[in-house]
């Protein structure tokens, strides 16, 4: 089984990662597609553009060549249609006018096969000593029916004007006879170079013109090395388009033939400039990508903060509530939904708080009523016993004792009632016990003695009423035997506690009996110690766990019951 | 702006276009040339199912043809059939094809011999232009009675000379030059006196000939005894204009154009176009010299198959002159021949 990796991410991280992933993937995919399409298009564009420029240049040259050839054809046709013998003047006129009609044409001649000039002339001084020995003449005789374009050459040693000789073997009519001759046109080479100069091939771009022997006729670049490099490339390529790098400039070369001339025109077109557009596009796309990632990141962070911020705040408040602080209210700002959650949370806390308050009040009420019930248990029991002893005193005609007893009983009950107060000063509690003991000592005359050891400083402290009476009652019942018993009641302060002790001499209580008593106190066992249990339960009910009741005993010596009451709760639990 | 008309005729539709099929590219100098149209149709019709033939029309632009050729080199063409626009520029194409080891058959327009020698797998299939001129002259001489000293009634003014208008093909075009000079030379050789009223260049084109014929008829209409056209298309254009100008009338009302009619002037073409043959049957065009494109197409097909299948081309039933040329004879054609 593959172990499942649990990714534990915060909301912020999840939002950030997911949006970033989506944005990056989408942008990368579209960007890549766009860029590759663009660069493909650009490459195509570069190729087409350089091709079109080459075509345009070739067309310019072709137009020029065509118009030249038209002139030559016109002359040729004229020579074929007009007889040299009959129309010499008219023919001569045609030759001269044709030459003068074209500024770039320097000479037009018709030679016979022996090299004698029959017609035409030159705008420069005639320089032909032996035309039949010239290269253009010989070429015309060698390949019939075509125009021969010579490489540029200077007219003479004094003049550096460069010309091109165009020659062709032609038919002419002489005395009714069709004869062969050589037609020569000389052109100013500047015209051709100016055609090349017009074209814009970008920085470093240039034109070469090659003849059919791959010799350089013309180059528009002044850089020797560039021209040589292009030349060798063109020689290798012969025809068509190719990519090259010349002087570390990216070039697209095109070679095309120039019709009728056996020349080829090579254009080297700078493509780096278009390539730059590609680079630009790349940087724009990268910028868009990075920018979008940046924007997405900040938006994602902003949104996640608006969600996770309030959530974290909410969490903090929840922790405080967990620790019991119900008073604080959650105050969050941010995403609307989170604010709504916080508001609901506040409402919930309010509800819990009011529920708890109600619970506490109910508990308190319940305790109060229980307490009242327990207090009320004491009196009838005691009243019955006292009335019994008053009856006994009256039967024995001890009227003084009857009076004392009845007075003590009246006081006793007044304190018992205490105007409905549950807590009374220690002094009242002690007075209460005195009255009780007065009544009991009359009833059990000579059976026991008692004395108080009460520290005066605690007299003002308020304690739960009727604590001591059941204990003293127990001490009388269990402590009084054949010998006269002694009951000591102590009250003092010890640390945080007010301590009452009720001690009586007697047989004491064995250990196991004490343990049984504790069990009865805690309600774990049913027993007869109604008074002790009553005190114990009331102590716990009013003072909580801190209050305690401790029974100690020494066999055949004494029994001591200690009550510990926290002094810090003067009125006990708030009324 | 780019007006490249490419007509890729793929004949490999049925047989599943397997890439093993040799690719052959046919380049025409101008698809509007009537003769080239029918020539190309014949080549396409003859191409077997076992090759993939594409046809490219250069529209009379060598630039366009160069581009087509370059594209076909990239496409992996196995053989090229080229009818060049500029025959003089063929040398650079041949050199390029040599470097790519692609055999090439030129046709209809002949590159220079020295250019053909540049690459051993270069051939030319065509007719000798001078033969067409000679045959055209022979047809005329026959019409005029074959006796230079005693021309028949077609010498309208009876001056013993034939007043001739020549419609020339493209100036500088080898065929145009040779056909023109050869027809003239043949007359002179046989002792016929030819008055060339005008040699008009109409670039092989029917419409151009039609346009130019207008002025010619205005200037020379009365003297004109013969119209020689370098090809049928120009002859047809000339006839159209001549008919407009009142020639080729059916004066006797027999429903036919008769050679006897006074308004009838002999017009001759070269090529043997279907339309031309029809015009001959109808009596307008006197005759033509058939440039036997059918035989040429057949020779090209046979040569192509031998090249593509690596067979010895010298086993073919053609004489291969100078290891380069296969010559196909012209055939004279007049009515009822």
mmCIF file of N, CA, C and O in Angstrom, chain B residues 10-12 21-24 47-53 304-305 308:
data_model
loop_
_atom_site.group_PDB
_atom_site.id
_atom_site.type_symbol
_atom_site.label_atom_id
_atom_site.label_comp_id
_atom_site.label_asym_id
_atom_site.label_seq_id
_atom_site.Cartn_x
_atom_site.Cartn_y
_atom_site.Cartn_z
ATOM 1 N N UNK B 10 -2.568 15.663 -58.263
ATOM 2 C CA UNK B 10 -2.083 14.435 -57.672
ATOM 3 C C UNK B 10 -2.801 13.275 -58.328
ATOM 4 O O UNK B 10 -4.018 13.135 -58.234
ATOM 5 N N UNK B 11 -2.017 12.489 -58.983
ATOM 6 C CA UNK B 11 -2.616 11.378 -59.699
ATOM 7 C C UNK B 11 -2.632 10.121 -58.858
ATOM 8 O O UNK B 11 -2.986 9.053 -59.308
ATOM 9 N N UNK B 12 -2.208 10.285 -57.620
ATOM 10 C CA UNK B 12 -2.092 9.111 -56.772
ATOM 11 C C UNK B 12 -3.274 8.983 -55.843
ATOM 12 O O UNK B 12 -3.141 8.544 -54.727
ATOM 13 N N UNK B 21 6.198 6.315 -54.067
ATOM 14 C CA UNK B 21 6.028 6.779 -55.440
ATOM 15 C C UNK B 21 7.014 7.882 -55.759
ATOM 16 O O UNK B 21 7.151 8.824 -54.973
ATOM 17 N N UNK B 22 7.665 7.790 -56.880
ATOM 18 C CA UNK B 22 8.586 8.872 -57.248
ATOM 19 C C UNK B 22 7.793 10.159 -57.462
ATOM 20 O O UNK B 22 6.695 10.138 -58.011
ATOM 21 N N UNK B 23 8.364 11.230 -57.003
ATOM 22 C CA UNK B 23 7.722 12.521 -57.189
ATOM 23 C C UNK B 23 8.314 13.212 -58.399
ATOM 24 O O UNK B 23 9.516 13.367 -58.506
ATOM 25 N N UNK B 24 7.420 13.601 -59.275
ATOM 26 C CA UNK B 24 7.857 14.306 -60.471
ATOM 27 C C UNK B 24 7.166 15.663 -60.490
ATOM 28 O O UNK B 24 5.978 15.768 -60.218
ATOM 29 N N UNK B 47 1.125 10.371 -67.686
ATOM 30 C CA UNK B 47 1.815 9.973 -66.456
ATOM 31 C C UNK B 47 1.112 8.773 -65.852
ATOM 32 O O UNK B 47 -0.104 8.752 -65.719
ATOM 33 N N UNK B 48 1.861 7.778 -65.528
ATOM 34 C CA UNK B 48 1.273 6.566 -64.991
ATOM 35 C C UNK B 48 0.816 6.769 -63.557
ATOM 36 O O UNK B 48 1.064 7.808 -62.940
ATOM 37 N N UNK B 49 0.121 5.765 -63.041
ATOM 38 C CA UNK B 49 -0.349 5.812 -61.668
ATOM 39 C C UNK B 49 0.798 5.650 -60.682
ATOM 40 O O UNK B 49 0.634 5.834 -59.489
ATOM 41 N N UNK B 50 1.941 5.222 -61.211
ATOM 42 C CA UNK B 50 3.034 4.902 -60.301
ATOM 43 C C UNK B 50 3.930 6.094 -59.987
ATOM 44 O O UNK B 50 4.959 5.955 -59.350
ATOM 45 N N UNK B 51 3.537 7.281 -60.467
ATOM 46 C CA UNK B 51 4.292 8.466 -60.048
ATOM 47 C C UNK B 51 3.324 9.520 -59.508
ATOM 48 O O UNK B 51 2.122 9.474 -59.765
ATOM 49 N N UNK B 52 3.907 10.435 -58.744
ATOM 50 C CA UNK B 52 3.116 11.518 -58.181
ATOM 51 C C UNK B 52 3.540 12.785 -58.923
ATOM 52 O O UNK B 52 4.655 13.264 -58.746
ATOM 53 N N UNK B 53 2.660 13.279 -59.756
ATOM 54 C CA UNK B 53 3.039 14.401 -60.617
ATOM 55 C C UNK B 53 2.375 15.691 -60.143
ATOM 56 O O UNK B 53 1.175 15.739 -59.927
ATOM 57 N N UNK B 304 11.683 9.687 -68.638
ATOM 58 C CA UNK B 304 11.460 9.797 -67.195
ATOM 59 C C UNK B 304 11.435 8.422 -66.547
ATOM 60 O O UNK B 304 12.070 8.186 -65.509
ATOM 61 N N UNK B 305 10.699 7.515 -67.173
ATOM 62 C CA UNK B 305 10.594 6.175 -66.591
ATOM 63 C C UNK B 305 11.945 5.497 -66.513
ATOM 64 O O UNK B 305 12.288 4.861 -65.508
ATOM 65 N N UNK B 308 13.901 7.193 -63.673
ATOM 66 C CA UNK B 308 13.400 6.861 -62.337
ATOM 67 C C UNK B 308 13.645 5.406 -61.982
ATOM 68 O O UNK B 308 13.859 5.063 -60.825
#
